[in-house]
Short mmCIF file of C-alpha atoms and ligand atoms in Angstrom, two decimals:
data_model
loop_
_atom_site.label_atom_id
_atom_site.label_comp_id
_atom_site.label_asym_id
_atom_site.label_seq_id
_atom_site.Cartn_x
_atom_site.Cartn_y
_atom_site.Cartn_z
CA UNK A 1200 103.24 92.20 109.86
CA UNK A 1201 99.97 93.68 110.75
CA UNK A 1202 97.81 92.51 113.50
CA UNK A 1203 94.04 92.62 113.72
CA UNK A 1204 92.98 92.51 117.34
CA UNK A 1205 89.69 92.64 119.29
CA UNK A 1206 88.59 92.37 122.80
CA UNK A 1207 85.40 90.51 123.33
CA UNK A 1208 83.36 89.36 126.32
CA UNK A 1209 81.78 85.95 126.61
CA UNK A 1210 79.34 84.76 129.19
CA UNK A 1211 78.41 81.03 129.33
CA UNK A 1212 74.92 80.15 130.50
CA UNK A 1213 74.33 79.76 134.28
CA UNK A 1214 73.25 76.43 135.58
CA UNK A 1215 69.49 76.18 136.52
CA UNK A 1216 68.76 75.83 140.20
CA UNK A 1217 67.78 72.40 141.74
CA UNK A 1218 64.24 72.24 142.89
CA UNK A 1219 62.82 71.62 146.44
CA UNK A 1220 59.61 69.63 146.14
CA UNK A 1221 57.73 66.62 147.71
CA UNK A 1222 55.49 64.33 146.01
CA UNK A 1223 51.89 65.03 147.24
CA UNK A 1224 49.30 62.75 145.88
CA UNK A 1225 46.07 61.28 147.21
CA UNK A 1226 46.63 57.81 148.65
CA UNK A 1227 50.37 58.18 148.57
CA UNK A 1228 51.26 59.41 152.02
CA UNK A 1229 54.82 60.72 152.26
CA UNK A 1230 55.39 60.56 148.67
CA UNK A 1231 59.01 61.52 149.10
CA UNK A 1232 61.17 64.16 147.66
CA UNK A 1233 60.70 65.01 144.08
CA UNK A 1234 62.70 68.14 143.29
CA UNK A 1235 64.37 67.93 139.86
CA UNK A 1236 67.92 69.04 138.96
CA UNK A 1237 68.55 72.32 137.13
CA UNK A 1238 69.75 72.11 133.55
CA UNK A 1239 73.40 73.01 132.62
CA UNK A 1240 74.21 76.37 131.17
CA UNK A 1241 75.12 76.54 127.47
CA UNK A 1242 78.88 76.73 126.55
CA UNK A 1243 80.66 79.18 124.19
CA UNK A 1244 82.82 77.43 121.59
CA UNK A 1245 85.05 78.97 119.09
CA UNK A 1246 85.52 77.19 115.76
CA UNK A 1247 88.02 77.92 113.06
CA UNK A 1248 86.26 78.72 109.80
CA UNK A 1249 87.56 79.46 106.34
CA UNK A 1250 84.67 81.72 105.72
CA UNK A 1251 86.37 84.55 107.66
CA UNK A 1252 89.66 86.25 107.07
CA UNK A 1253 89.47 88.97 109.62
CA UNK A 1254 88.14 89.66 113.09
CA UNK A 1255 85.86 92.48 111.81
CA UNK A 1256 82.67 90.58 112.60
CA UNK A 1257 83.61 90.80 116.27
CA UNK A 1258 84.18 94.58 116.22
CA UNK A 1259 80.53 95.04 115.40
CA UNK A 1260 79.39 92.41 117.89
CA UNK A 1261 81.75 92.08 120.89
CA UNK A 1262 79.44 90.42 123.47
CA UNK A 1263 78.31 86.93 123.32
CA UNK A 1264 76.34 84.89 125.75
CA UNK A 1265 74.91 81.41 125.88
CA UNK A 1266 71.62 80.42 127.23
CA UNK A 1267 71.13 79.51 130.94
CA UNK A 1268 69.91 76.24 132.06
CA UNK A 1269 66.27 75.98 133.26
CA UNK A 1270 65.43 75.45 136.84
CA UNK A 1271 64.51 71.96 137.97
CA UNK A 1272 60.89 71.39 138.73
CA UNK A 1273 58.70 69.19 140.99
CA UNK A 1274 57.87 65.59 139.86
CA UNK A 1275 61.54 65.02 139.33
CA UNK A 1276 61.53 67.16 136.21
CA UNK A 1277 65.07 68.17 135.24
CA UNK A 1278 65.44 71.60 133.76
CA UNK A 1279 66.38 71.82 130.09
CA UNK A 1280 70.08 72.48 129.24
CA UNK A 1281 70.89 75.94 127.86
CA UNK A 1282 71.84 75.94 124.25
CA UNK A 1283 75.56 76.29 123.49
CA UNK A 1284 76.73 78.81 120.89
CA UNK A 1285 79.51 78.64 118.33
CA UNK A 1286 81.66 81.63 117.33
CA UNK A 1287 83.47 81.34 114.12
CA UNK A 1288 87.00 82.76 113.91
CA UNK A 1289 89.46 82.91 111.00
CA UNK A 1290 92.28 80.31 110.93
CA UNK A 1291 95.26 81.91 112.38
CA UNK A 1292 93.36 83.40 115.31
CA UNK A 1293 95.06 83.26 118.76
CA UNK A 1294 92.91 83.58 121.73
CA UNK A 1295 94.17 85.14 125.05
CA UNK A 1296 92.57 85.74 128.42
CA UNK A 1297 92.42 89.51 128.26
CA UNK A 1298 92.89 89.81 132.14
CA UNK A 1299 95.68 87.32 132.76
CA UNK A 1300 97.30 87.39 129.30
CA UNK A 1301 97.32 83.66 129.31
CA UNK A 1302 97.02 82.04 125.79
CA UNK A 1303 93.98 79.85 125.66
CA UNK A 1304 93.79 78.64 122.10
CA UNK A 1305 95.65 78.91 118.77
CA UNK A 1306 93.57 77.99 115.75
CA UNK A 1307 95.75 76.64 113.03
CA UNK A 1308 93.49 74.54 110.95
CA UNK A 1309 89.83 74.69 109.82
CA UNK A 1310 87.18 73.24 112.10
CA UNK A 1311 89.37 73.27 115.16
CA UNK A 1312 87.20 74.04 118.11
CA UNK A 1313 87.83 75.19 121.69
CA UNK A 1314 85.33 75.85 124.51
CA UNK A 1315 86.20 79.33 125.61
CA UNK A 1316 83.53 79.59 128.35
CA UNK A 1317 82.07 76.57 130.09
CA UNK A 1318 78.40 76.68 131.09
CA UNK A 1319 77.58 76.36 134.81
CA UNK A 1320 76.36 72.98 136.18
CA UNK A 1321 72.79 72.76 137.09
CA UNK A 1322 72.08 72.42 140.82
CA UNK A 1323 70.82 69.15 142.20
CA UNK A 1324 67.24 68.89 143.25
CA UNK A 1325 66.38 67.72 146.75
CA UNK A 1326 65.36 64.19 145.38
CA UNK A 1327 69.15 63.65 144.87
CA UNK A 1328 69.88 63.96 148.64
CA UNK A 1329 67.84 60.99 149.80
CA UNK A 1330 69.64 58.26 151.80
CA UNK A 1331 68.50 55.41 154.00
CA UNK A 1332 68.61 57.61 157.03
CA UNK A 1333 67.66 60.84 155.47
CA UNK A 1334 64.26 60.30 153.83
CA UNK A 1335 63.01 63.81 153.53
CA UNK A 1336 65.91 66.02 152.52
CA UNK A 1337 65.27 69.68 152.05
CA UNK A 1338 68.71 70.41 150.59
CA UNK A 1339 68.86 71.52 147.03
CA UNK A 1340 71.51 73.41 145.17
CA UNK A 1341 71.60 76.54 143.10
CA UNK A 1342 73.01 76.28 139.67
CA UNK A 1343 76.71 77.41 139.26
CA UNK A 1344 77.31 80.46 137.33
CA UNK A 1345 78.65 80.01 133.75
CA UNK A 1346 82.21 81.31 132.95
CA UNK A 1347 82.36 85.09 132.29
CA UNK A 1348 85.56 86.13 130.39
CA UNK A 1349 87.15 88.89 128.58
CA UNK A 1350 89.11 87.54 125.62
CA UNK A 1351 91.60 89.06 123.35
CA UNK A 1352 91.70 87.70 119.83
CA UNK A 1353 94.79 88.27 117.67
CA UNK A 1354 95.05 87.51 114.06
CA UNK A 1355 98.11 88.01 111.95
CA UNK A 1356 96.94 89.53 108.71
CA UNK A 1357 98.08 88.44 105.28
CA UNK A 1358 96.86 90.69 102.63
CA UNK A 1359 94.21 89.25 100.24
CA UNK A 1360 94.35 92.16 97.77
CA UNK A 1361 97.38 94.11 96.74
CA UNK A 1362 97.26 97.63 95.34
CA UNK A 1363 99.85 98.60 92.67
CA UNK A 1364 100.34 101.47 90.54
CA UNK A 1365 102.45 104.65 89.90
CA UNK A 1366 103.23 106.96 92.79
CA UNK A 1367 100.45 109.45 93.27
CA UNK A 1368 97.91 107.12 91.46
CA UNK A 1369 95.52 107.38 94.49
CA UNK A 1370 96.38 103.97 96.17
CA UNK A 1371 96.38 105.23 99.74
CA UNK A 1372 93.36 107.46 99.13
CA UNK A 1373 91.45 104.30 97.97
CA UNK A 1374 92.42 102.20 100.88
CA UNK A 1375 91.22 105.00 103.14
CA UNK A 1376 87.78 105.02 101.34
CA UNK A 1377 87.44 101.14 101.63
CA UNK A 1378 88.69 100.58 105.07
CA UNK A 1379 89.43 102.20 108.38
CA UNK A 1380 93.19 102.56 107.47
CA UNK A 1381 94.32 106.14 107.51
CA UNK A 1382 97.59 106.31 105.61
CA UNK A 1383 99.34 109.42 104.68
CA UNK A 1384 97.96 110.90 101.50
CA UNK A 1385 99.61 113.88 99.60
CA UNK A 1386 99.89 115.25 96.14
CA UNK A 1387 103.46 114.35 95.52
CA UNK A 1388 104.94 110.97 94.68
CA UNK A 1389 106.32 108.51 97.12
CA UNK A 1390 104.08 109.63 100.01
CA UNK A 1391 103.77 106.07 101.10
CA UNK A 1392 107.13 104.69 102.23
CA UNK A 1393 105.88 101.62 104.14
CA UNK A 1394 103.11 99.25 103.24
CA UNK A 1395 99.66 99.87 104.96
CA UNK A 1396 97.10 97.29 105.49
CA UNK A 1397 93.37 97.91 105.80
CA UNK A 1398 90.51 95.64 106.66
CA UNK A 1399 87.70 95.98 104.03
CA UNK A 1400 84.17 95.10 104.97
CA UNK A 1401 81.82 93.97 102.16
CA UNK A 1402 78.51 92.71 103.23
CA UNK A 1403 79.04 89.68 105.38
CA UNK A 1404 82.64 89.34 104.28
CA UNK A 1405 85.79 91.14 105.02
CA UNK A 1406 89.25 91.01 103.51
CA UNK A 1407 92.65 92.58 103.74
CA UNK A 1408 94.08 95.06 101.38
CA UNK A 1409 97.64 96.18 101.17
CA UNK A 1410 98.73 99.57 99.97
CA UNK A 1411 102.44 99.76 98.95
CA UNK A 1412 104.68 102.45 97.73
CA UNK A 1413 104.33 103.34 94.12
CA UNK A 1414 106.39 101.91 91.32
CA UNK A 1415 108.08 103.71 88.43
CA UNK A 1416 109.84 102.69 85.34
CA UNK A 1417 113.10 101.00 86.24
CA UNK A 1418 111.92 100.21 89.74
CA UNK A 1419 113.55 96.71 89.29
CA UNK A 1420 116.81 98.48 88.93
CA UNK A 1421 116.22 100.30 92.00
CA UNK A 1422 114.71 103.47 90.63
CA UNK A 1423 112.27 105.23 92.98
CA UNK A 1424 111.73 103.07 95.92
CA UNK A 1425 112.34 99.97 93.98
CA UNK A 1426 110.41 96.78 93.88
CA UNK A 1427 111.41 95.55 97.34
CA UNK A 1428 107.85 96.31 98.61
CA UNK A 1429 106.31 93.92 96.05
CA UNK A 1430 107.11 91.08 98.39
CA UNK A 1431 104.31 92.38 100.63
CA UNK A 1432 101.73 91.59 97.82
CA UNK A 1433 103.47 88.28 96.79
CA UNK A 1434 100.94 86.25 98.77
CA UNK A 1435 97.87 88.11 97.85
CA UNK A 1436 95.02 86.53 95.88
CA UNK A 1437 94.36 89.37 93.53
CA UNK A 1438 96.05 92.60 92.45
CA UNK A 1439 94.27 95.82 91.93
CA UNK A 1440 96.19 98.00 89.37
CA UNK A 1441 95.43 101.67 89.77
CA UNK A 1442 95.99 103.85 86.72
CA UNK A 1443 95.68 107.50 87.15
CA UNK A 1444 93.25 108.80 84.46
CA UNK A 1445 93.82 112.55 85.21
CA UNK A 1446 95.79 114.77 82.93
CA UNK A 1447 98.14 115.87 85.66
CA UNK A 1448 100.38 112.90 85.37
CA UNK A 1449 101.65 114.33 82.14
CA UNK A 1450 101.98 110.66 80.95
CA UNK A 1451 99.94 108.40 78.75
CA UNK A 1452 97.67 106.29 80.91
CA UNK A 1453 98.36 103.13 78.67
CA UNK A 1454 102.08 103.72 79.06
CA UNK A 1455 101.74 103.61 82.83
CA UNK A 1456 99.77 100.44 82.60
CA UNK A 1457 102.54 98.73 80.58
CA UNK A 1458 105.34 100.03 82.77
CA UNK A 1459 103.66 98.59 85.92
CA UNK A 1460 103.15 95.10 84.22
CA UNK A 1461 106.77 95.05 83.20
CA UNK A 1462 107.93 95.93 86.69
CA UNK A 1463 105.75 93.13 88.13
CA UNK A 1464 107.25 90.65 85.62
CA UNK A 1465 110.69 91.70 86.61
CA UNK A 1466 109.99 90.99 90.28
CA UNK A 1467 108.52 87.58 89.58
CA UNK A 1468 106.48 85.65 86.99
CA UNK A 1469 104.40 84.34 89.97
CA UNK A 1470 103.34 87.87 91.01
CA UNK A 1471 102.66 88.82 87.38
CA UNK A 1472 100.49 85.59 87.09
CA UNK A 1473 98.10 86.79 89.72
CA UNK A 1474 94.51 87.68 88.78
CA UNK A 1475 94.47 91.51 88.20
CA UNK A 1476 91.64 94.06 88.20
CA UNK A 1477 92.35 97.32 86.41
CA UNK A 1478 91.06 100.48 87.84
CA UNK A 1479 91.13 103.90 86.23
CA UNK A 1480 91.45 106.27 89.17
CA UNK A 1481 90.60 109.98 89.63
CA UNK A 1482 87.90 110.00 87.02
CA UNK A 1483 86.56 113.21 88.53
CA UNK A 1484 89.79 114.88 87.47
CA UNK A 1485 89.80 113.49 83.90
CA UNK A 1486 88.86 116.11 81.32
CA UNK A 1487 89.32 113.78 78.32
CA UNK A 1488 87.17 110.65 78.57
CA UNK A 1489 89.47 109.08 75.88
CA UNK A 1490 92.07 108.66 78.59
CA UNK A 1491 89.70 106.44 80.64
CA UNK A 1492 88.63 104.61 77.43
CA UNK A 1493 92.25 103.94 76.53
CA UNK A 1494 92.74 102.25 79.92
CA UNK A 1495 89.51 100.24 79.46
CA UNK A 1496 90.58 99.07 76.09
CA UNK A 1497 93.82 97.89 77.48
CA UNK A 1498 92.15 96.06 80.17
CA UNK A 1499 89.66 94.46 77.86
CA UNK A 1500 92.32 93.45 75.48
CA UNK A 1501 94.03 91.66 78.38
CA UNK A 1502 90.66 90.23 79.45
CA UNK A 1503 90.96 91.84 82.88
CA UNK A 1504 88.01 93.25 84.80
CA UNK A 1505 87.89 96.99 84.52
CA UNK A 1506 86.47 99.68 86.87
CA UNK A 1507 86.63 103.38 86.89
CA UNK A 1508 86.53 105.20 90.22
CA UNK A 1509 86.88 108.45 91.96
CA UNK A 1510 87.88 108.41 95.57
CA UNK A 1511 86.77 112.04 95.81
CA UNK A 1512 83.22 111.69 94.57
CA UNK A 1513 82.95 108.04 95.65
CA UNK A 1514 82.01 106.98 92.03
CA UNK A 1515 82.66 103.32 91.47
CA UNK A 1516 83.98 102.60 94.86
CA UNK A 1517 81.16 100.36 95.98
CA UNK A 1518 81.17 98.41 92.73
CA UNK A 1519 84.95 97.85 93.19
CA UNK A 1520 84.43 96.78 96.87
CA UNK A 1521 81.80 94.05 95.86
CA UNK A 1522 83.76 92.91 92.83
CA UNK A 1523 86.69 92.20 95.02
CA UNK A 1524 84.47 90.33 97.53
CA UNK A 1525 83.11 88.24 94.75
CA UNK A 1526 86.59 87.56 93.30
CA UNK A 1527 87.80 86.50 96.73
CA UNK A 1528 84.85 84.56 97.90
CA UNK A 1529 83.24 83.08 94.84
CA UNK A 1530 82.93 79.22 95.18
CA UNK A 1531 85.03 78.16 92.19
CA UNK A 1532 87.38 80.89 91.29
CA UNK A 1533 87.27 81.46 87.59
CA UNK A 1534 90.46 83.43 87.54
CA UNK A 1535 90.85 86.82 85.97
CA UNK A 1536 93.67 86.79 83.41
CA UNK A 1537 97.03 87.89 84.76
CA UNK A 1538 99.91 90.14 83.67
CA UNK A 1539 101.96 87.03 82.75
CA UNK A 1540 99.45 86.06 80.07
CA UNK A 1541 100.00 89.35 78.27
CA UNK A 1542 102.75 89.78 75.79
CA UNK A 1543 105.49 92.20 76.83
CA UNK A 1544 104.88 95.63 75.69
CA UNK A 1545 101.39 94.92 74.30
N1 LIG B 2800 90.77 114.53 92.13
C1 LIG B 2800 91.08 113.38 92.71
N2 LIG B 2800 92.25 113.38 93.38
C2 LIG B 2800 92.61 112.12 94.04
C3 LIG B 2800 91.76 110.99 93.98
N3 LIG B 2800 92.36 110.00 94.66
C4 LIG B 2800 93.49 110.50 95.19
N4 LIG B 2800 93.73 111.87 94.74
C5 LIG B 2800 94.72 112.69 95.07
O1 LIG B 2800 95.94 112.26 94.43
C6 LIG B 2800 97.04 112.52 95.33
C7 LIG B 2800 97.94 111.24 95.55
O2 LIG B 2800 97.05 110.35 96.42
P1 LIG B 2800 97.62 109.17 97.22
O3 LIG B 2800 96.46 108.31 97.72
O4 LIG B 2800 98.60 109.70 98.24
O5 LIG B 2800 98.42 108.38 96.01
P2 LIG B 2800 99.29 107.11 96.23
O6 LIG B 2800 99.12 106.23 95.03
O7 LIG B 2800 99.12 106.42 97.52
O8 LIG B 2800 100.81 107.78 96.14
P3 LIG B 2800 102.12 107.21 96.65
O9 LIG B 2800 101.96 106.85 98.10
O10 LIG B 2800 103.13 108.33 96.58
O11 LIG B 2800 102.55 106.07 95.77
C8 LIG B 2800 96.53 113.16 96.58
O12 LIG B 2800 96.69 114.52 96.50
C9 LIG B 2800 95.13 112.77 96.58
O13 LIG B 2800 94.28 113.70 97.25
C10 LIG B 2800 90.58 111.05 93.12
O14 LIG B 2800 89.80 110.11 93.07
N5 LIG B 2800 90.27 112.24 92.62
MG1 LIG B 2801 100.37 106.21 99.02
#
């Protein structure tokens, strides 16, 4: 399990000061105290939202403060309260006080909310201190400071996108292009021995991608590293199938494509039924465009979206990033066809 973590600081609004004033008006001798109260400072609330699946938005923006309350004024005018602010967090976020380590909140369902920093109370104006024996009070209070806290947010990440393909297809290189993940990359098969997760930013959205060890023919019988790692992409929403388009594989690209689909089916029909995006990788190293075309035709026959990329030149990388975002965040998912819908060996 991979954990996304950020430290942020929050400062609720300070309360406004109470006012010291006396009513002074012609023909109204000793008009009495008239200092208004200060407004309350704004709170900072966190709200669980389904529009976010990572904490990336806090990485770019780790400090949040709410408005202070306005000071009270004469003529018994109360200061305006400061505006509260809401910080959206993904469902699954746990909030800790970063200094004490105390757990403050655990967001388990959408729309749950919790006030992480309370605004300061406004101070009372001198008009509030009047009593029968104390007609001209000069006491007035300052506003209380709003809470200032350092918070640690933790989110257990489940991958939204799973990368599958042959060893050496360029899976780890792709995740390193799309996210801050820096997995080991090398020009031999089975470089990746453990799944890697990366958080991918795409416009206002972000999602989690899982890079797993490569699959080979017979993986379901334990060949290579086997198919045990497929469990890490079992709960993803979409699979990205990387097919190496370079000549160096010494294999037919379309053969690779079929082998991987067979291995997915052997693992579970459910996994094979996931929407799949087909990606021809390493197009910079492909001398025969027919190879790319053959993968494209395969994808089109299966009615799966097709992209061609090079993680070296960057070609097609941004298109893929935004296609994944669109696939994950579109309102009504019109699902891409999946491996299960294709006849075996087609
Ligand atoms: N020319 C070229 N080489 C690439 C590209 N992407 C990856 N490579 C190279 O291909 C080799 C394998 O890349 P990896 O990202 O480690 O491949 P992988 O799919 O993660 O491999 P395993 O972890 O072994 O399954 C490395 O030498 C990369 O530098 C590309 O777009 N163009
Ligand atoms: Mg790898």
